[in-house]
PDB file of N, CA and C in Angstrom:
ATOM      1  N   ILE D   1      31.063  -1.417   5.911  1.00  0.00           N
ATOM      2  CA  ILE D   1      31.726  -3.010   5.970  1.00  0.00           C
ATOM      3  C   ILE D   1      33.389  -3.015   5.930  1.00  0.00           C
ATOM      4  N   LEU D   2      33.393  -3.670   6.867  1.00  0.00           N
ATOM      5  CA  LEU D   2      35.233  -3.900   6.871  1.00  0.00           C
ATOM      6  C   LEU D   2      35.807  -4.496   6.033  1.00  0.00           C
ATOM      7  N   THR D   3      37.017  -4.055   5.809  1.00  0.00           N
ATOM      8  CA  THR D   3      37.651  -4.526   4.715  1.00  0.00           C
ATOM      9  C   THR D   3      38.134  -5.831   5.273  1.00  0.00           C
ATOM     10  N   GLY D   4      38.070  -7.165   4.197  1.00  0.00           N
ATOM     11  CA  GLY D   4      38.675  -8.051   4.493  1.00  0.00           C
ATOM     12  C   GLY D   4      37.585  -8.732   5.214  1.00  0.00           C
ATOM     13  N   SER D   5      36.447  -8.630   5.793  1.00  0.00           N
ATOM     14  CA  SER D   5      35.672  -9.357   6.476  1.00  0.00           C
ATOM     15  C   SER D   5      34.649  -9.905   5.519  1.00  0.00           C
ATOM     16  N   THR D   6      35.022 -11.398   5.478  1.00  0.00           N
ATOM     17  CA  THR D   6      33.890 -11.928   4.443  1.00  0.00           C
ATOM     18  C   THR D   6      32.654 -12.670   5.240  1.00  0.00           C
ATOM     19  N   ARG D   7      32.621 -12.734   6.437  1.00  0.00           N
ATOM     20  CA  ARG D   7      31.219 -12.966   7.627  1.00  0.00           C
ATOM     21  C   ARG D   7      30.199 -11.427   7.130  1.00  0.00           C
ATOM     22  N   LEU D   8      30.826  -9.930   7.216  1.00  0.00           N
ATOM     23  CA  LEU D   8      30.137  -9.292   7.214  1.00  0.00           C
ATOM     24  C   LEU D   8      29.597  -9.002   5.648  1.00  0.00           C
ATOM     25  N   LYS D   9      30.472  -9.365   4.981  1.00  0.00           N
ATOM     26  CA  LYS D   9      29.986  -9.156   3.499  1.00  0.00           C
ATOM     27  C   LYS D   9      29.018  -9.819   3.039  1.00  0.00           C
ATOM     28  N   SER D  10      29.013 -11.111   3.567  1.00  0.00           N
ATOM     29  CA  SER D  10      28.140 -12.258   3.452  1.00  0.00           C
ATOM     30  C   SER D  10      26.620 -11.630   4.085  1.00  0.00           C
ATOM     31  N   GLY D  11      26.892 -11.217   5.122  1.00  0.00           N
ATOM     32  CA  GLY D  11      25.631 -10.678   5.896  1.00  0.00           C
ATOM     33  C   GLY D  11      24.933  -9.630   5.487  1.00  0.00           C
ATOM     34  N   THR D  12      25.517  -8.799   4.589  1.00  0.00           N
ATOM     35  CA  THR D  12      25.053  -7.852   3.081  1.00  0.00           C
ATOM     36  C   THR D  12      24.452  -8.188   2.577  1.00  0.00           C
ATOM     37  N   ALA D  13      25.037  -9.331   1.786  1.00  0.00           N
ATOM     38  CA  ALA D  13      24.304  -9.830   0.942  1.00  0.00           C
ATOM     39  C   ALA D  13      23.234 -10.288   0.606  1.00  0.00           C
ATOM     40  N   GLN D  14      23.130 -11.156   2.157  1.00  0.00           N
ATOM     41  CA  GLN D  14      21.897 -12.184   2.293  1.00  0.00           C
ATOM     42  C   GLN D  14      20.863 -10.969   2.447  1.00  0.00           C
ATOM     43  N   LYS D  15      20.988  -9.910   3.291  1.00  0.00           N
ATOM     44  CA  LYS D  15      20.142  -8.947   3.753  1.00  0.00           C
ATOM     45  C   LYS D  15      19.405  -8.349   2.508  1.00  0.00           C
ATOM     46  N   LEU D  16      20.167  -8.119   1.363  1.00  0.00           N
ATOM     47  CA  LEU D  16      19.797  -7.758  -0.034  1.00  0.00           C
ATOM     48  C   LEU D  16      18.863  -8.291  -0.904  1.00  0.00           C
ATOM     49  N   ILE D  17      19.503  -9.728  -0.461  1.00  0.00           N
ATOM     50  CA  ILE D  17      18.658 -10.698  -1.134  1.00  0.00           C
ATOM     51  C   ILE D  17      17.375 -11.161  -0.625  1.00  0.00           C
ATOM     52  N   LEU D  18      17.095 -11.402   0.576  1.00  0.00           N
ATOM     53  CA  LEU D  18      16.366 -11.241   1.533  1.00  0.00           C
ATOM     54  C   LEU D  18      15.137  -9.992   1.285  1.00  0.00           C
ATOM     55  N   ASN D  19      15.672  -8.891   1.150  1.00  0.00           N
ATOM     56  CA  ASN D  19      14.853  -7.733   0.794  1.00  0.00           C
ATOM     57  C   ASN D  19      14.066  -7.399  -0.406  1.00  0.00           C
ATOM     58  N   MET D  20      15.158  -7.916  -1.341  1.00  0.00           N
ATOM     59  CA  MET D  20      14.271  -8.100  -2.694  1.00  0.00           C
ATOM     60  C   MET D  20      13.389  -9.301  -3.073  1.00  0.00           C
ATOM     61  N   ILE D  21      13.657 -10.100  -2.025  1.00  0.00           N
ATOM     62  CA  ILE D  21      12.541 -11.431  -2.177  1.00  0.00           C
ATOM     63  C   ILE D  21      11.166 -11.113  -1.570  1.00  0.00           C
ATOM     64  N   SER D  22      11.278 -10.455  -0.394  1.00  0.00           N
ATOM     65  CA  SER D  22      10.338  -9.839   0.163  1.00  0.00           C
ATOM     66  C   SER D  22       9.739  -8.513  -0.436  1.00  0.00           C
ATOM     67  N   THR D  23      10.085  -7.913  -0.832  1.00  0.00           N
ATOM     68  CA  THR D  23       9.866  -7.049  -1.905  1.00  0.00           C
ATOM     69  C   THR D  23       8.796  -7.452  -2.604  1.00  0.00           C
ATOM     70  N   ALA D  24       9.416  -8.525  -3.833  1.00  0.00           N
ATOM     71  CA  ALA D  24       9.140  -9.064  -4.723  1.00  0.00           C
ATOM     72  C   ALA D  24       7.705  -9.592  -4.430  1.00  0.00           C
ATOM     73  N   THR D  25       7.751 -10.580  -3.202  1.00  0.00           N
ATOM     74  CA  THR D  25       6.078 -10.985  -2.482  1.00  0.00           C
ATOM     75  C   THR D  25       5.477  -9.917  -2.263  1.00  0.00           C
ATOM     76  N   MET D  26       5.811  -9.009  -1.482  1.00  0.00           N
ATOM     77  CA  MET D  26       4.613  -8.284  -1.438  1.00  0.00           C
ATOM     78  C   MET D  26       4.082  -7.478  -2.599  1.00  0.00           C
ATOM     79  N   ILE D  27       4.717  -6.934  -3.177  1.00  0.00           N
ATOM     80  CA  ILE D  27       4.237  -6.703  -4.863  1.00  0.00           C
ATOM     81  C   ILE D  27       3.563  -7.970  -5.605  1.00  0.00           C
ATOM     82  N   LYS D  28       3.490  -9.266  -5.465  1.00  0.00           N
ATOM     83  CA  LYS D  28       2.952 -10.156  -5.982  1.00  0.00           C
ATOM     84  C   LYS D  28       1.415 -10.535  -5.228  1.00  0.00           C
ATOM     85  N   LEU D  29       1.557 -10.239  -3.783  1.00  0.00           N
ATOM     86  CA  LEU D  29       0.661 -10.176  -2.911  1.00  0.00           C
ATOM     87  C   LEU D  29      -0.584  -9.016  -3.319  1.00  0.00           C
ATOM     88  N   GLY D  30      -0.310  -7.647  -3.875  1.00  0.00           N
ATOM     89  CA  GLY D  30      -1.074  -6.947  -4.066  1.00  0.00           C
ATOM     90  C   GLY D  30      -0.970  -5.826  -2.927  1.00  0.00           C
ATOM     91  N   LYS D  31       0.427  -5.919  -2.318  1.00  0.00           N
ATOM     92  CA  LYS D  31       0.205  -5.020  -1.258  1.00  0.00           C
ATOM     93  C   LYS D  31       0.556  -3.665  -1.472  1.00  0.00           C
ATOM     94  N   VAL D  32       1.440  -3.385  -3.066  1.00  0.00           N
ATOM     95  CA  VAL D  32       1.867  -2.266  -3.210  1.00  0.00           C
ATOM     96  C   VAL D  32       1.458  -1.851  -4.275  1.00  0.00           C
ATOM     97  N   TYR D  33       1.526  -0.345  -4.602  1.00  0.00           N
ATOM     98  CA  TYR D  33       0.736   0.301  -5.694  1.00  0.00           C
ATOM     99  C   TYR D  33       1.660   1.624  -5.921  1.00  0.00           C
ATOM    100  N   ASN D  34       1.902   1.629  -7.642  1.00  0.00           N
ATOM    101  CA  ASN D  34       3.106   2.522  -7.572  1.00  0.00           C
ATOM    102  C   ASN D  34       4.056   2.949  -6.776  1.00  0.00           C
ATOM    103  N   ASN D  35       4.803   1.652  -5.984  1.00  0.00           N
ATOM    104  CA  ASN D  35       6.049   2.271  -5.200  1.00  0.00           C
ATOM    105  C   ASN D  35       5.429   2.126  -3.794  1.00  0.00           C
ATOM    106  N   LEU D  36       3.950   2.335  -3.731  1.00  0.00           N
ATOM    107  CA  LEU D  36       3.717   2.695  -2.397  1.00  0.00           C
ATOM    108  C   LEU D  36       3.005   1.388  -1.548  1.00  0.00           C
ATOM    109  N   MET D  37       3.493   1.073  -0.357  1.00  0.00           N
ATOM    110  CA  MET D  37       2.696   0.153   0.369  1.00  0.00           C
ATOM    111  C   MET D  37       1.797   0.679   0.820  1.00  0.00           C
ATOM    112  N   VAL D  38       0.296   0.118   0.105  1.00  0.00           N
ATOM    113  CA  VAL D  38      -1.232   0.335   0.333  1.00  0.00           C
ATOM    114  C   VAL D  38      -1.793  -0.547   0.840  1.00  0.00           C
ATOM    115  N   ASP D  39      -1.096  -1.625   1.727  1.00  0.00           N
ATOM    116  CA  ASP D  39      -2.026  -2.420   2.565  1.00  0.00           C
ATOM    117  C   ASP D  39      -1.463  -2.092   3.732  1.00  0.00           C
ATOM    118  N   VAL D  40      -1.457  -0.937   4.538  1.00  0.00           N
ATOM    119  CA  VAL D  40      -1.160  -0.355   5.685  1.00  0.00           C
ATOM    120  C   VAL D  40      -2.288  -1.101   6.512  1.00  0.00           C
ATOM    121  N   ARG D  41      -2.066  -1.519   7.814  1.00  0.00           N
ATOM    122  CA  ARG D  41      -2.982  -1.732   8.933  1.00  0.00           C
ATOM    123  C   ARG D  41      -2.603  -0.353   9.854  1.00  0.00           C
ATOM    124  N   VAL D  42      -4.034   0.270   9.818  1.00  0.00           N
ATOM    125  CA  VAL D  42      -3.598   1.554  10.684  1.00  0.00           C
ATOM    126  C   VAL D  42      -3.737   1.256  12.153  1.00  0.00           C
ATOM    127  N   SER D  43      -2.926   1.328  13.184  1.00  0.00           N
ATOM    128  CA  SER D  43      -2.967   0.627  14.502  1.00  0.00           C
ATOM    129  C   SER D  43      -2.312   1.389  15.175  1.00  0.00           C
ATOM    130  N   ASN D  44      -1.659   2.881  14.779  1.00  0.00           N
ATOM    131  CA  ASN D  44      -1.385   4.181  16.015  1.00  0.00           C
ATOM    132  C   ASN D  44      -1.929   5.068  14.433  1.00  0.00           C
ATOM    133  N   GLN D  45      -1.084   6.207  15.811  1.00  0.00           N
ATOM    134  CA  GLN D  45      -1.231   7.672  15.210  1.00  0.00           C
ATOM    135  C   GLN D  45      -0.292   7.729  13.357  1.00  0.00           C
ATOM    136  N   LYS D  46       0.505   7.189  13.707  1.00  0.00           N
ATOM    137  CA  LYS D  46       1.758   7.286  12.978  1.00  0.00           C
ATOM    138  C   LYS D  46       1.465   6.815  11.709  1.00  0.00           C
ATOM    139  N   LEU D  47       0.937   5.403  11.717  1.00  0.00           N
ATOM    140  CA  LEU D  47       0.357   4.837  10.616  1.00  0.00           C
ATOM    141  C   LEU D  47      -1.116   5.309  10.271  1.00  0.00           C
ATOM    142  N   ALA D  48      -1.579   6.405  10.696  1.00  0.00           N
ATOM    143  CA  ALA D  48      -2.911   6.672  10.386  1.00  0.00           C
ATOM    144  C   ALA D  48      -2.200   8.221   9.338  1.00  0.00           C
ATOM    145  N   ASP D  49      -1.229   8.684   9.881  1.00  0.00           N
ATOM    146  CA  ASP D  49      -0.666   9.653   9.217  1.00  0.00           C
ATOM    147  C   ASP D  49       0.087   9.279   7.627  1.00  0.00           C
ATOM    148  N   ARG D  50       0.293   8.397   7.774  1.00  0.00           N
ATOM    149  CA  ARG D  50       1.013   7.423   6.923  1.00  0.00           C
ATOM    150  C   ARG D  50      -0.073   7.185   5.787  1.00  0.00           C
ATOM    151  N   ALA D  51      -1.079   6.472   6.235  1.00  0.00           N
ATOM    152  CA  ALA D  51      -2.241   6.318   5.455  1.00  0.00           C
ATOM    153  C   ALA D  51      -2.775   7.417   4.454  1.00  0.00           C
ATOM    154  N   ARG D  52      -2.826   8.238   5.568  1.00  0.00           N
ATOM    155  CA  ARG D  52      -3.460   9.585   4.731  1.00  0.00           C
ATOM    156  C   ARG D  52      -2.463  10.423   3.994  1.00  0.00           C
ATOM    157  N   ARG D  53      -1.371  10.357   3.704  1.00  0.00           N
ATOM    158  CA  ARG D  53      -0.812  10.660   2.907  1.00  0.00           C
ATOM    159  C   ARG D  53      -0.587   9.549   1.356  1.00  0.00           C
ATOM    160  N   ILE D  54      -0.214   8.681   1.827  1.00  0.00           N
ATOM    161  CA  ILE D  54      -0.851   7.562   0.892  1.00  0.00           C
ATOM    162  C   ILE D  54      -1.807   7.710  -0.151  1.00  0.00           C
ATOM    163  N   ILE D  55      -2.786   8.045   0.599  1.00  0.00           N
ATOM    164  CA  ILE D  55      -4.410   8.163  -0.026  1.00  0.00           C
ATOM    165  C   ILE D  55      -4.422   9.565  -0.740  1.00  0.00           C
ATOM    166  N   SER D  56      -3.656  10.484  -0.602  1.00  0.00           N
ATOM    167  CA  SER D  56      -3.734  11.844  -0.836  1.00  0.00           C
ATOM    168  C   SER D  56      -2.757  11.619  -2.072  1.00  0.00           C
ATOM    169  N   GLU D  57      -1.845  10.586  -1.857  1.00  0.00           N
ATOM    170  CA  GLU D  57      -0.710  10.688  -3.026  1.00  0.00           C
ATOM    171  C   GLU D  57      -0.889  10.308  -4.257  1.00  0.00           C
ATOM    172  N   VAL D  58      -1.686   8.636  -3.937  1.00  0.00           N
ATOM    173  CA  VAL D  58      -2.370   8.222  -5.143  1.00  0.00           C
ATOM    174  C   VAL D  58      -3.438   9.091  -5.891  1.00  0.00           C
ATOM    175  N   THR D  59      -4.157   9.493  -5.116  1.00  0.00           N
ATOM    176  CA  THR D  59      -5.430   9.738  -5.970  1.00  0.00           C
ATOM    177  C   THR D  59      -5.810  11.510  -5.740  1.00  0.00           C
ATOM    178  N   GLY D  60      -4.758  12.125  -5.477  1.00  0.00           N
ATOM    179  CA  GLY D  60      -4.800  13.953  -5.213  1.00  0.00           C
ATOM    180  C   GLY D  60      -5.706  14.686  -4.841  1.00  0.00           C
ATOM    181  N   VAL D  61      -6.547  13.926  -3.649  1.00  0.00           N
ATOM    182  CA  VAL D  61      -7.089  14.078  -2.772  1.00  0.00           C
ATOM    183  C   VAL D  61      -6.688  15.084  -1.512  1.00  0.00           C
ATOM    184  N   SER D  62      -6.980  16.131  -0.743  1.00  0.00           N
ATOM    185  CA  SER D  62      -6.146  16.754   0.314  1.00  0.00           C
ATOM    186  C   SER D  62      -6.227  15.757   1.280  1.00  0.00           C
ATOM    187  N   ALA D  63      -5.679  15.921   2.234  1.00  0.00           N
ATOM    188  CA  ALA D  63      -5.535  15.379   3.631  1.00  0.00           C
ATOM    189  C   ALA D  63      -7.046  14.884   4.262  1.00  0.00           C
ATOM    190  N   GLU D  64      -7.474  16.000   4.215  1.00  0.00           N
ATOM    191  CA  GLU D  64      -9.125  16.019   5.245  1.00  0.00           C
ATOM    192  C   GLU D  64      -9.779  14.977   4.478  1.00  0.00           C
ATOM    193  N   GLU D  65      -9.875  15.213   2.907  1.00  0.00           N
ATOM    194  CA  GLU D  65     -10.522  14.489   2.024  1.00  0.00           C
ATOM    195  C   GLU D  65      -9.833  13.051   2.243  1.00  0.00           C
ATOM    196  N   ALA D  66      -8.767  13.042   2.463  1.00  0.00           N
ATOM    197  CA  ALA D  66      -8.372  11.582   2.618  1.00  0.00           C
ATOM    198  C   ALA D  66      -8.576  11.483   4.162  1.00  0.00           C
ATOM    199  N   ALA D  67      -8.484  11.638   5.025  1.00  0.00           N
ATOM    200  CA  ALA D  67      -8.913  11.259   6.325  1.00  0.00           C
ATOM    201  C   ALA D  67     -10.570  10.996   6.597  1.00  0.00           C
ATOM    202  N   ALA D  68     -11.030  11.843   5.488  1.00  0.00           N
ATOM    203  CA  ALA D  68     -12.529  11.571   5.595  1.00  0.00           C
ATOM    204  C   ALA D  68     -13.149  10.028   4.914  1.00  0.00           C
ATOM    205  N   LEU D  69     -12.552   9.914   4.140  1.00  0.00           N
ATOM    206  CA  LEU D  69     -12.183   8.489   2.985  1.00  0.00           C
ATOM    207  C   LEU D  69     -11.914   7.161   4.018  1.00  0.00           C
ATOM    208  N   LEU D  70     -10.748   7.385   5.029  1.00  0.00           N
ATOM    209  CA  LEU D  70     -10.059   6.093   5.518  1.00  0.00           C
ATOM    210  C   LEU D  70     -11.375   6.263   6.663  1.00  0.00           C
ATOM    211  N   GLU D  71     -11.846   7.395   7.266  1.00  0.00           N
ATOM    212  CA  GLU D  71     -12.746   6.992   8.289  1.00  0.00           C
ATOM    213  C   GLU D  71     -13.800   6.193   7.645  1.00  0.00           C
ATOM    214  N   GLN D  72     -14.681   6.489   6.822  1.00  0.00           N
ATOM    215  CA  GLN D  72     -15.299   5.672   6.065  1.00  0.00           C
ATOM    216  C   GLN D  72     -15.325   4.119   5.745  1.00  0.00           C
ATOM    217  N   THR D  73     -13.832   4.037   5.431  1.00  0.00           N
ATOM    218  CA  THR D  73     -13.825   2.529   5.161  1.00  0.00           C
ATOM    219  C   THR D  73     -13.135   1.805   6.366  1.00  0.00           C
ATOM    220  N   GLY D  74     -12.941   2.569   7.670  1.00  0.00           N
ATOM    221  CA  GLY D  74     -12.921   1.689   9.076  1.00  0.00           C
ATOM    222  C   GLY D  74     -11.133   1.737   8.867  1.00  0.00           C
ATOM    223  N   SER D  75     -10.579   2.582   8.346  1.00  0.00           N
ATOM    224  CA  SER D  75      -8.909   2.732   8.236  1.00  0.00           C
ATOM    225  C   SER D  75      -8.661   1.916   7.184  1.00  0.00           C
ATOM    226  N   GLU D  76      -9.127   1.449   6.261  1.00  0.00           N
ATOM    227  CA  GLU D  76      -8.749   0.584   5.215  1.00  0.00           C
ATOM    228  C   GLU D  76      -8.031   1.367   4.162  1.00  0.00           C
ATOM    229  N   VAL D  77      -7.022   1.391   3.134  1.00  0.00           N
ATOM    230  CA  VAL D  77      -6.246   2.189   2.369  1.00  0.00           C
ATOM    231  C   VAL D  77      -7.008   2.104   1.566  1.00  0.00           C
ATOM    232  N   LYS D  78      -6.763   0.834   0.826  1.00  0.00           N
ATOM    233  CA  LYS D  78      -6.837   0.429  -0.629  1.00  0.00           C
ATOM    234  C   LYS D  78      -8.445   0.631  -0.832  1.00  0.00           C
ATOM    235  N   PRO D  79      -9.432   0.670   0.228  1.00  0.00           N
ATOM    236  CA  PRO D  79     -10.991   0.787  -0.649  1.00  0.00           C
ATOM    237  C   PRO D  79     -11.090   2.251  -0.483  1.00  0.00           C
ATOM    238  N   ALA D  80     -10.384   2.968   0.541  1.00  0.00           N
ATOM    239  CA  ALA D  80      -9.850   4.516   0.566  1.00  0.00           C
ATOM    240  C   ALA D  80      -9.756   4.975  -0.908  1.00  0.00           C
ATOM    241  N   ILE D  81      -8.979   4.257  -1.403  1.00  0.00           N
ATOM    242  CA  ILE D  81      -8.206   4.494  -2.839  1.00  0.00           C
ATOM    243  C   ILE D  81      -8.917   4.835  -3.599  1.00  0.00           C
ATOM    244  N   VAL D  82     -10.004   3.390  -3.968  1.00  0.00           N
ATOM    245  CA  VAL D  82     -10.932   3.005  -5.188  1.00  0.00           C
ATOM    246  C   VAL D  82     -11.771   4.078  -4.733  1.00  0.00           C
ATOM    247  N   MET D  83     -12.634   4.309  -3.786  1.00  0.00           N
ATOM    248  CA  MET D  83     -13.497   5.211  -3.753  1.00  0.00           C
ATOM    249  C   MET D  83     -13.180   6.610  -4.144  1.00  0.00           C
ATOM    250  N   ALA D  84     -12.218   7.044  -4.148  1.00  0.00           N
ATOM    251  CA  ALA D  84     -11.795   8.364  -4.328  1.00  0.00           C
ATOM    252  C   ALA D  84     -11.547   8.321  -5.722  1.00  0.00           C
ATOM    253  N   VAL D  85     -10.831   7.322  -6.434  1.00  0.00           N
ATOM    254  CA  VAL D  85     -11.058   7.300  -7.825  1.00  0.00           C
ATOM    255  C   VAL D  85     -12.007   7.327  -8.620  1.00  0.00           C
ATOM    256  N   LEU D  86     -12.790   6.335  -8.090  1.00  0.00           N
ATOM    257  CA  LEU D  86     -13.756   5.631  -9.212  1.00  0.00           C
ATOM    258  C   LEU D  86     -15.163   6.332  -8.683  1.00  0.00           C
ATOM    259  N   GLY D  87     -15.380   6.922  -7.083  1.00  0.00           N
ATOM    260  CA  GLY D  87     -16.527   7.823  -6.774  1.00  0.00           C
ATOM    261  C   GLY D  87     -17.370   6.913  -6.607  1.00  0.00           C
ATOM    262  N   VAL D  88     -17.258   5.845  -5.787  1.00  0.00           N
ATOM    263  CA  VAL D  88     -18.184   4.559  -5.203  1.00  0.00           C
ATOM    264  C   VAL D  88     -18.334   4.276  -3.998  1.00  0.00           C
ATOM    265  N   ASN D  89     -18.858   3.620  -3.355  1.00  0.00           N
ATOM    266  CA  ASN D  89     -18.894   3.558  -2.104  1.00  0.00           C
ATOM    267  C   ASN D  89     -18.401   2.913  -1.343  1.00  0.00           C
ATOM    268  N   ALA D  90     -17.828   2.618  -0.008  1.00  0.00           N
ATOM    269  CA  ALA D  90     -16.991   1.836   0.561  1.00  0.00           C
ATOM    270  C   ALA D  90     -17.119   0.563  -0.092  1.00  0.00           C
ATOM    271  N   ALA D  91     -18.762  -0.132   0.432  1.00  0.00           N
ATOM    272  CA  ALA D  91     -18.999  -1.573  -0.059  1.00  0.00           C
ATOM    273  C   ALA D  91     -18.691  -1.517  -1.229  1.00  0.00           C
ATOM    274  N   GLU D  92     -18.974  -0.496  -2.282  1.00  0.00           N
ATOM    275  CA  GLU D  92     -18.826  -1.191  -3.605  1.00  0.00           C
ATOM    276  C   GLU D  92     -17.326  -1.271  -4.005  1.00  0.00           C
ATOM    277  N   ALA D  93     -16.866  -0.320  -3.255  1.00  0.00           N
ATOM    278  CA  ALA D  93     -15.140  -0.251  -3.320  1.00  0.00           C
ATOM    279  C   ALA D  93     -14.425  -1.830  -2.860  1.00  0.00           C
ATOM    280  N   ARG D  94     -15.034  -2.086  -1.375  1.00  0.00           N
ATOM    281  CA  ARG D  94     -14.446  -3.867  -1.163  1.00  0.00           C
ATOM    282  C   ARG D  94     -14.891  -4.458  -1.980  1.00  0.00           C
ATOM    283  N   THR D  95     -16.188  -4.413  -2.867  1.00  0.00           N
ATOM    284  CA  THR D  95     -16.549  -5.366  -3.472  1.00  0.00           C
ATOM    285  C   THR D  95     -15.759  -5.756  -5.032  1.00  0.00           C
ATOM    286  N   ARG D  96     -15.414  -4.408  -5.523  1.00  0.00           N
ATOM    287  CA  ARG D  96     -14.602  -4.627  -6.542  1.00  0.00           C
ATOM    288  C   ARG D  96     -13.311  -5.104  -6.492  1.00  0.00           C
ATOM    289  N   LEU D  97     -12.474  -4.489  -4.937  1.00  0.00           N
ATOM    290  CA  LEU D  97     -11.082  -4.984  -4.603  1.00  0.00           C
ATOM    291  C   LEU D  97     -10.984  -6.788  -4.526  1.00  0.00           C
ATOM    292  N   ALA D  98     -12.476  -7.274  -4.195  1.00  0.00           N
ATOM    293  CA  ALA D  98     -12.652  -8.699  -3.529  1.00  0.00           C
ATOM    294  C   ALA D  98     -12.506  -9.189  -5.023  1.00  0.00           C
ATOM    295  N   ASP D  99     -13.308  -8.887  -6.298  1.00  0.00           N
ATOM    296  CA  ASP D  99     -13.671  -9.272  -7.224  1.00  0.00           C
ATOM    297  C   ASP D  99     -11.767  -9.326  -8.198  1.00  0.00           C
ATOM    298  N   ALA D 100     -11.011  -8.463  -7.386  1.00  0.00           N
ATOM    299  CA  ALA D 100      -9.769  -8.362  -8.540  1.00  0.00           C
ATOM    300  C   ALA D 100      -8.716  -8.972  -7.682  1.00  0.00           C
ATOM    301  N   GLN D 101      -9.139  -9.759  -6.315  1.00  0.00           N
ATOM    302  CA  GLN D 101      -8.469 -10.463  -5.550  1.00  0.00           C
ATOM    303  C   GLN D 101      -7.460  -9.413  -4.981  1.00  0.00           C
ATOM    304  N   GLY D 102      -7.734  -8.335  -4.333  1.00  0.00           N
ATOM    305  CA  GLY D 102      -7.481  -7.312  -3.610  1.00  0.00           C
ATOM    306  C   GLY D 102      -6.096  -6.860  -4.497  1.00  0.00           C
ATOM    307  N   MET D 103      -6.049  -6.599  -5.499  1.00  0.00           N
ATOM    308  CA  MET D 103      -5.256  -6.067  -6.887  1.00  0.00           C
ATOM    309  C   MET D 103      -5.869  -4.674  -6.726  1.00  0.00           C
ATOM    310  N   LEU D 104      -5.106  -3.537  -6.233  1.00  0.00           N
ATOM    311  CA  LEU D 104      -5.484  -2.509  -6.536  1.00  0.00           C
ATOM    312  C   LEU D 104      -5.411  -1.935  -7.654  1.00  0.00           C
ATOM    313  N   GLY D 105      -4.474  -2.085  -8.773  1.00  0.00           N
ATOM    314  CA  GLY D 105      -3.871  -1.483  -9.781  1.00  0.00           C
ATOM    315  C   GLY D 105      -4.866  -2.527 -10.557  1.00  0.00           C
ATOM    316  N   ALA D 106      -5.924  -3.410 -10.350  1.00  0.00           N
ATOM    317  CA  ALA D 106      -6.488  -4.172 -11.676  1.00  0.00           C
ATOM    318  C   ALA D 106      -7.754  -3.627 -11.682  1.00  0.00           C
ATOM    319  N   VAL D 107      -8.114  -3.092 -10.286  1.00  0.00           N
ATOM    320  CA  VAL D 107      -9.312  -1.998 -10.125  1.00  0.00           C
ATOM    321  C   VAL D 107      -9.513  -0.787 -10.435  1.00  0.00           C
ATOM    322  N   LEU D 108      -8.278  -0.343 -10.432  1.00  0.00           N
ATOM    323  CA  LEU D 108      -7.825   1.398 -11.167  1.00  0.00           C
ATOM    324  C   LEU D 108      -7.772   1.264 -12.302  1.00  0.00           C
ATOM    325  N   LYS D 109      -7.537   0.289 -13.135  1.00  0.00           N
ATOM    326  CA  LYS D 109      -6.747   0.082 -14.411  1.00  0.00           C
ATOM    327  C   LYS D 109      -7.875   0.392 -15.271  1.00  0.00           C
ATOM    328  N   PRO D 110      -7.731   1.185 -16.303  1.00  0.00           N
ATOM    329  CA  PRO D 110      -9.039   1.582 -17.306  1.00  0.00           C
ATOM    330  C   PRO D 110      -9.566   0.237 -18.379  1.00  0.00           C
ATOM    331  N   SER D 111     -10.371  -0.159 -18.043  1.00  0.00           N
ATOM    332  CA  SER D 111     -11.015  -1.323 -18.906  1.00  0.00           C
ATOM    333  C   SER D 111     -11.495  -0.998 -20.388  1.00  0.00           C
TER     334      SER D 111
END
């Protein structure tokens, strides 16, 4: 930021506020779990790699297991995580997520 430039300072402040709002919105919508964006749309190799890393980090499974789970769910991260943690199939994982309005934390939280 340039000293004395109020335009640049206000732009930076606006960006920070917008980032906070969008982050809070993503959390409320259930797209974030434990500081990770779990609602990833896998549309290229880079995002597929990211999805595997997220699954591995949340569940503790190997990269190979994460890739297999991702394949079973048609590249959906949240059902893959539910499958790994709860030991259910893809259909049951999707049902549980639907029952919890897509909130991964609610599905994984012990009852």
